[in-house]
Structures are given as C-alpha cells and as structure tokens.
CSV table of C-alpha atoms in Angstrom, one decimal:
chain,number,residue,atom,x,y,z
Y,50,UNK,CA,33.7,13.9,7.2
Y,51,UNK,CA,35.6,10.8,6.9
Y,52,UNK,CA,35.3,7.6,5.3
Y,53,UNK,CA,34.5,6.2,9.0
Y,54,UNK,CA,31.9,8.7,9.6
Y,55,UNK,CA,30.2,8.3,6.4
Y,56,UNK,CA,29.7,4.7,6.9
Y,57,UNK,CA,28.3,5.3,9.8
Y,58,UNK,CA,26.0,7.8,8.4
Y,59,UNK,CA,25.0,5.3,5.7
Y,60,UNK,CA,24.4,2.6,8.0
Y,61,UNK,CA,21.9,4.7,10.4
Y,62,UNK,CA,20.3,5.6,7.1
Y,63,UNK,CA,19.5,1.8,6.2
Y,64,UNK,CA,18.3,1.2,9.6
Y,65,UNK,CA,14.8,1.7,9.7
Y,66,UNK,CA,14.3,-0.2,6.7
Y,67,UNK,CA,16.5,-3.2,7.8
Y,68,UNK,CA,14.4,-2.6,10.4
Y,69,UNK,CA,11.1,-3.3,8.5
Y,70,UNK,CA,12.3,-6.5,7.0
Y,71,UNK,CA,13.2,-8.2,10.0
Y,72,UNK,CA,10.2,-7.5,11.4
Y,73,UNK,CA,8.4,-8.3,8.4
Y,74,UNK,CA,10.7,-11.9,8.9
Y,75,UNK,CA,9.9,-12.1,12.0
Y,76,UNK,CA,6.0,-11.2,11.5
Y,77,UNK,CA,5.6,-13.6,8.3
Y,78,UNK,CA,5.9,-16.6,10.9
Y,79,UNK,CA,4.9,-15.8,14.3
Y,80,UNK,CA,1.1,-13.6,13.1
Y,81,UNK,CA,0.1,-15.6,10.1
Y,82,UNK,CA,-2.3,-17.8,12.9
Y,83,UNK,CA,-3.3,-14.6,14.8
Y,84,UNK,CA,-4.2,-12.4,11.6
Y,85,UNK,CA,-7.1,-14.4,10.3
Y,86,UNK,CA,-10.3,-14.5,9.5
Y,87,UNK,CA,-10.9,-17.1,11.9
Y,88,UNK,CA,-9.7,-14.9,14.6
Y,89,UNK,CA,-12.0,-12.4,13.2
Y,90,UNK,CA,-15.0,-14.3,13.3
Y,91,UNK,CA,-13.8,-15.8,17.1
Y,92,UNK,CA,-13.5,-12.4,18.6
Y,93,UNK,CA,-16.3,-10.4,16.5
Y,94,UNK,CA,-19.0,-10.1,19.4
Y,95,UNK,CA,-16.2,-8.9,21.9
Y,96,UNK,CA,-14.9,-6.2,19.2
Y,97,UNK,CA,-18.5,-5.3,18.3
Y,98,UNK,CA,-19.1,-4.5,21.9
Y,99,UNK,CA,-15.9,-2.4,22.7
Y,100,UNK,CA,-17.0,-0.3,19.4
Y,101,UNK,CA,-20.1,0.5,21.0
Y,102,UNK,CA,-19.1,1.7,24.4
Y,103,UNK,CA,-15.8,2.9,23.0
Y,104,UNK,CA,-16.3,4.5,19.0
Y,105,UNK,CA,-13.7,6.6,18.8
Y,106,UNK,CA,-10.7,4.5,21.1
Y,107,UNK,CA,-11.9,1.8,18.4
Y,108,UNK,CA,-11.0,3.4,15.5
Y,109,UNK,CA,-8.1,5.0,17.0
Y,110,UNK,CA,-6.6,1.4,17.9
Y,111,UNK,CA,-7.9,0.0,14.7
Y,112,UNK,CA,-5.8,3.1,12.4
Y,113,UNK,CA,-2.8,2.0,14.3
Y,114,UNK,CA,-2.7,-2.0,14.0
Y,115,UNK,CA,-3.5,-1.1,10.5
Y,116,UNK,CA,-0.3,1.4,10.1
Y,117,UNK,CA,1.9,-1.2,11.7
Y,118,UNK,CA,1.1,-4.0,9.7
Y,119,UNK,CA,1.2,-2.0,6.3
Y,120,UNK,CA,4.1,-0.1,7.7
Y,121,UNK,CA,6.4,-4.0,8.5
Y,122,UNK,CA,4.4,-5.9,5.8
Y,123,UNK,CA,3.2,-8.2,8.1
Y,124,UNK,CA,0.7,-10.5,7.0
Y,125,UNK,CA,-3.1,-9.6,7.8
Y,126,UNK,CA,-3.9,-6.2,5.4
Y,127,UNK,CA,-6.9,-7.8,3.8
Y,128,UNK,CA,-8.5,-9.1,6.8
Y,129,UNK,CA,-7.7,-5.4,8.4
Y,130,UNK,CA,-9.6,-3.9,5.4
Y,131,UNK,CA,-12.2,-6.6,5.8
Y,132,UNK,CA,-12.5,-5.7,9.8
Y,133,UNK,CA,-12.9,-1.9,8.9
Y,134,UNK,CA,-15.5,-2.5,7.2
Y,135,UNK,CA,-17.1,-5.1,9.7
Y,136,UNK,CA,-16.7,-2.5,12.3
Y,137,UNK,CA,-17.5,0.7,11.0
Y,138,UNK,CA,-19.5,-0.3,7.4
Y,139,UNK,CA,-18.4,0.5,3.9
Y,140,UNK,CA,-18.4,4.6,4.9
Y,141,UNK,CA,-16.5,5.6,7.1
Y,142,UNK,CA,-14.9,1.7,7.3
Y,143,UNK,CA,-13.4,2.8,4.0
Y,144,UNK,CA,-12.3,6.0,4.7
Y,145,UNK,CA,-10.4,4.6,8.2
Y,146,UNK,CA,-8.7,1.4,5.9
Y,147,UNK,CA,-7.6,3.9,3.2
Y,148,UNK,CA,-6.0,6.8,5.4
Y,149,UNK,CA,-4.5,3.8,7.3
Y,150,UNK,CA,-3.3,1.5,4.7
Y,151,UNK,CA,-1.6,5.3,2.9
Y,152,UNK,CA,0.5,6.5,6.4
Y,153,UNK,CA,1.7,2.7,6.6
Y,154,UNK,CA,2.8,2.4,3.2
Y,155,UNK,CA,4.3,6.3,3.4
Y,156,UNK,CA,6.1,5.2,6.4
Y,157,UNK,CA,8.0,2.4,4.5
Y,158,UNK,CA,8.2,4.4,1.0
Y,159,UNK,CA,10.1,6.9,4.0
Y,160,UNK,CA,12.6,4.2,5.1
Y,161,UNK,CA,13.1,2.8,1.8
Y,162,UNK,CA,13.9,6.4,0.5
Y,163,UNK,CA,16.0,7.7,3.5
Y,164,UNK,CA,17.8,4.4,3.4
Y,165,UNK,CA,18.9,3.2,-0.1
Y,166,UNK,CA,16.3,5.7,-2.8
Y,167,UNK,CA,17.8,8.9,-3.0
Y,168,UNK,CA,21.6,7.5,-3.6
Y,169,UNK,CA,20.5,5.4,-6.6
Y,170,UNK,CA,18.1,8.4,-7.9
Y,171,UNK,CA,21.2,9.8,-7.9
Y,172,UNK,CA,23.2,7.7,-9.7
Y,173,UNK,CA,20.1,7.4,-12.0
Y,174,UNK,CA,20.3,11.4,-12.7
Y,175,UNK,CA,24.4,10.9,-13.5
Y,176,UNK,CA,24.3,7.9,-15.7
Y,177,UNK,CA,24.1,8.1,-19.6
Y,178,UNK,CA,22.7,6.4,-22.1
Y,179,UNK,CA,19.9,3.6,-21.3
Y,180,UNK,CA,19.7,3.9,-17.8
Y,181,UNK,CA,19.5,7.9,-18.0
Y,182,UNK,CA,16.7,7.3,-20.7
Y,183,UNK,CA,14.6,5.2,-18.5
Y,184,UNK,CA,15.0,7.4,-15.0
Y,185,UNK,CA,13.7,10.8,-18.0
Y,186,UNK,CA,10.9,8.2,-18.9
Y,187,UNK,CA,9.7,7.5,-15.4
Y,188,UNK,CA,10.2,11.4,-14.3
Y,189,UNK,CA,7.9,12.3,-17.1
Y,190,UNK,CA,5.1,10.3,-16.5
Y,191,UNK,CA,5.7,9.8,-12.6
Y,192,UNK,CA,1.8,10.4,-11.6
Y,193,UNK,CA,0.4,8.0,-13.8
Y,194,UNK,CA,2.8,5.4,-13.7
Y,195,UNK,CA,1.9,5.4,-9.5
Y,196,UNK,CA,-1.6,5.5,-10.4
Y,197,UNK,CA,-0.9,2.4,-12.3
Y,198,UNK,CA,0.7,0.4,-10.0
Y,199,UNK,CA,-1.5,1.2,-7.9
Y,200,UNK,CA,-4.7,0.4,-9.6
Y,201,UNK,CA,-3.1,-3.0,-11.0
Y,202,UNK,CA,-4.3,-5.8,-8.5
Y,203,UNK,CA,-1.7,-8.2,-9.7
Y,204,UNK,CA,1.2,-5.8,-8.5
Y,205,UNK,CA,2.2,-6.4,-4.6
Y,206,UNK,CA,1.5,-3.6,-2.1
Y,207,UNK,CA,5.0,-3.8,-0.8
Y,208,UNK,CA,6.6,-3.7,-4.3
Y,209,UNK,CA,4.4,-0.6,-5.3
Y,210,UNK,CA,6.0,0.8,-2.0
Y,211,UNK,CA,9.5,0.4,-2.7
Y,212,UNK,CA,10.1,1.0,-6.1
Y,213,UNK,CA,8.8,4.6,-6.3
Y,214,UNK,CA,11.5,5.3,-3.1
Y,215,UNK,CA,14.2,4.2,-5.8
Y,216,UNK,CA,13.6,6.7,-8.6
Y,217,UNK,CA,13.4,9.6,-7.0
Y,218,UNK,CA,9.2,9.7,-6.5
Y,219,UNK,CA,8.5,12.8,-3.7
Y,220,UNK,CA,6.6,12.2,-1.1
Y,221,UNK,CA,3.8,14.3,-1.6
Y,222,UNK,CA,3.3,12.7,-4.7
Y,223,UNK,CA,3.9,9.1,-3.4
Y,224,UNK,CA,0.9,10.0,-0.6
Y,225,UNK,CA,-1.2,11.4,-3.1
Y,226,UNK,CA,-1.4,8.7,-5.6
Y,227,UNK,CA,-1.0,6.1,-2.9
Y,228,UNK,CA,-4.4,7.5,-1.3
Y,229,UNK,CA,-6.1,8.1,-4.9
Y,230,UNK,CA,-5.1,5.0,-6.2
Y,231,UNK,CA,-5.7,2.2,-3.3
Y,232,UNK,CA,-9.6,3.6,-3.5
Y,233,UNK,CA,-11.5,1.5,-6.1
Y,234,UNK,CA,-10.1,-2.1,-4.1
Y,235,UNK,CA,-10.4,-0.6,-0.4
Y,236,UNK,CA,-13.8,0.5,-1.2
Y,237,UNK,CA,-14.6,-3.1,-2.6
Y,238,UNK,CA,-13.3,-5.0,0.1
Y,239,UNK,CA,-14.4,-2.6,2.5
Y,240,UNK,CA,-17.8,-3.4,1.3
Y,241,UNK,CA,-17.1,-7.4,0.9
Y,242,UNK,CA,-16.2,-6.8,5.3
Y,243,UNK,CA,-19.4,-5.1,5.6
Y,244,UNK,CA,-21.9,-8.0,4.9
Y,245,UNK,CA,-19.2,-9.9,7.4
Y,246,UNK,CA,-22.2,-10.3,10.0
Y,247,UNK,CA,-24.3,-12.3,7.5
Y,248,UNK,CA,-21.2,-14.3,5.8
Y,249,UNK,CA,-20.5,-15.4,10.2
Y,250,UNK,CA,-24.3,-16.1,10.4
Y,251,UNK,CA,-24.6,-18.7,7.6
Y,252,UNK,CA,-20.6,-20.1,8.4
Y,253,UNK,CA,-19.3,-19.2,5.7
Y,254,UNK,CA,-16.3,-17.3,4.3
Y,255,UNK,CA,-16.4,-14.1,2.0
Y,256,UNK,CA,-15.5,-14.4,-0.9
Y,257,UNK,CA,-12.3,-12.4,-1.6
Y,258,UNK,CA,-12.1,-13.0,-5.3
Y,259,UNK,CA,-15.0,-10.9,-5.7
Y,260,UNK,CA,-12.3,-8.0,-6.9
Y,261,UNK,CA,-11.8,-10.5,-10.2
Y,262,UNK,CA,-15.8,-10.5,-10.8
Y,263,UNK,CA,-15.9,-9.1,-14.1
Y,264,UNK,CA,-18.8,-5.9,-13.2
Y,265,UNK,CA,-15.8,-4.9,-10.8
Y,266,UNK,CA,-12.8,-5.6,-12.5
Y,267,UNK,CA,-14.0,-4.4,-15.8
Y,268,UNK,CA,-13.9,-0.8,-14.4
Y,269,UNK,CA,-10.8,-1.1,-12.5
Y,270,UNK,CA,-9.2,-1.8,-15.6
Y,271,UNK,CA,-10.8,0.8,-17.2
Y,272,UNK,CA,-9.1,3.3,-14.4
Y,273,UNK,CA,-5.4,1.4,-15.7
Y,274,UNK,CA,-6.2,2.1,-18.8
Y,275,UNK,CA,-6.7,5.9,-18.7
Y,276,UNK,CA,-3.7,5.7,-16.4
Y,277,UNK,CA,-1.3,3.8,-18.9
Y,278,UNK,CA,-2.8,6.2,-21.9
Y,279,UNK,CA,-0.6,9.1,-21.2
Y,280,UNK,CA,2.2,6.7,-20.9
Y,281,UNK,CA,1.7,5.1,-24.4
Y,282,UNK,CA,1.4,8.4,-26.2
Y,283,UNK,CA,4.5,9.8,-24.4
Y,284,UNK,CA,6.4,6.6,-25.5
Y,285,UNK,CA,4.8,6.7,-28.9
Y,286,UNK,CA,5.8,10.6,-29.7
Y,287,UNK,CA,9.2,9.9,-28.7
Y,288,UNK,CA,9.3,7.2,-30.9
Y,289,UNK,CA,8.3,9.6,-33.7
Y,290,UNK,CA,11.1,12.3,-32.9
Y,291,UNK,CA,13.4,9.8,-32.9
C-alpha cells in the first residue's frame, strides 16, 4: 500500500467520528430550543395519545431519537430519559432509556475507536517507561475503572465515551459496563420523568438535582467506592513490590 493509499485509509477511518462532532456542532445550536422540557410539557397530551393507539411504534421512535442524540451528543439526553419515563413509567421507561442511552454511546465509543483509539493503543502497548506503566495500570483494572466513570455523576457522558476508545477498552466490555453502570442514574431520573404528569399539573418543573439528595447519592457513591477499591489495592501492592 502506499503512503497515498494509507492516507486515505486513515482519513475514511476518522470519518465517522468527524462526523459526530460536526453534528454535535451543528446540533449544540440549532436543538437546544427544540430539546426542552418546555417542549415536553407543550406536546405531552399529543405524545400521550400516539402511545396509546401506537405502543410499540412509540417506543420504537422513542429508542431511536434517543440513539441519535447519545450517538452525536446533541443536547437533550436528560429530558429523553425524563420523557421515557413520562411515557412508559419507571419500568419498562428505564429499561427503554438504558438500552438506548448504551447503543448510542457504543456507536460513538465505535467511531472514536475505528477512527483515532486503536493507533494510540498501539503506541501505548510500544512505549516504555511512564506511559507503558500507565496503559499496564488501566489494562489491569479496565472493568472497574469503566464502572467508575460511569457511576461518577460529575464525569461527562461523552468523555466516559471516548476515553475508553483510546486505550484499547473492547467493545464487549465497553457495552457491558456502559449498560451496568448508567443503571443507578437512569433509574433515578427515569423515576424523577415518571411523576412528570403531576410536576405539568401544578406548573412546575422537576427537580433534576434530586440525583445530589444525599438518600440517593449516598449510595451511588457507595457503588464508586466498591468500584475504585480494587483500583487502590492494585495501586497499593504495587507500591509494595516496588
């Protein structure tokens, strides 16, 4: 292959996720006034009636906005997991945000791999000294390290998304703690779209900081914790053969 064919190789590789930013650009200015609650609470008899007379074409559609906006970080995730659970109740409403909010984020781990992860991997696996000690570190405690980041609500969806793709993180295992891991808050807001029909009732908005309330937060953190233990004793035995 030549020089001219593997740049063009490595630019078709970046593609999709070039892709996803400008789109993610583009989205940041023209949906922000579309994807609101206001919108929500506008349209909520006319969705509430095409759910009855059309379940399953509901959640169908609902799956796939969700994908999309996960998938080109567009602004609007939590008022799709507050819709879910509007729509169809904390179960299945739950369920439908979770699987959603995990094929959307796989999607964009997938670009971010294909385009730019497994070439710094890698360089990662060939480099010595620090930056070969730190790419060993992550490899052995991989599963609860993306548990972590997951569970951590200060740690941006799209940032837990990408960084996995650029040390060499597998799929399957990306999916697996992506779909484990976004539970605890997709339940919780899930629940917090639930009671939406009351909240539009008395004109009101929900309260969204409810995730920081400390009989909720307490046990999140207790979930980082158990997930940052086998972390600290790796870190701390290896101080020890040292």
């Amino acid at each position: 292959m030549t020089e001219r064919d593997k740049g063009s190789s490595a630019l078709v590789r970046k593609l999709p996720l070039i892709a996803i930013v400008l789109v993610a650009a583009v989205g940041a200015f023209t949906l922000r006034d579309y994807l609101t609650f206001d919108t929500l609470r506008e349209n909520r008899e006319a969705l509430l009636a095409f759910r009855d007379e059309n379940y399953v074409a509901t959640v169908l559609a609902f799956m796939a906005a969700y994908i999309l906006i996960v998938a080109f970080s567009l602004p609007g995730a939590t008022i799709a997991t507050l819709t879910g659970g509007f729509l169809f109740a904390t179960f299945p409403g739950a369920l439908f945000n979770v699987t959603a909010a995990t094929i959307g984020a796989t999607a964009i781990f997938s670009a971010a791999k294909w385009g730019f992860g497994e070439k710094m991997a890698e360089k990662m696996n060939a480099s010595d000294g620090l930056v070969r000690r730190i790419k060993t570190g992550i490899d052995e405690t991989q599963w609860e390290m993306l548990f972590l980041i997951r569970l951590v609500p200060a740690v941006p969806f799209f940032v837990a998304n990408v960084v996995p793709a650029f040390v060499g993180v597998s799929l399957w295992r990306f999916a697996v703690t992506t779909f484990l891991g976004i539970i605890p808050g997709a339940v919780v807001y899930t629940s917090v779209g639930a009671g939406l029909g009351q909240v539009f009732e008395r004109g009101e908005t929900p309260d969204l900081g409810i995730i920081f309330e400390p009989h909720i937060l307490l046990p999140i953190l207790g979930l980082c914790a158990l997930a940052a233990l086998p972390i600290v004793l790796k870190a701390v035995r290896g101080k020890k053969e040292l």
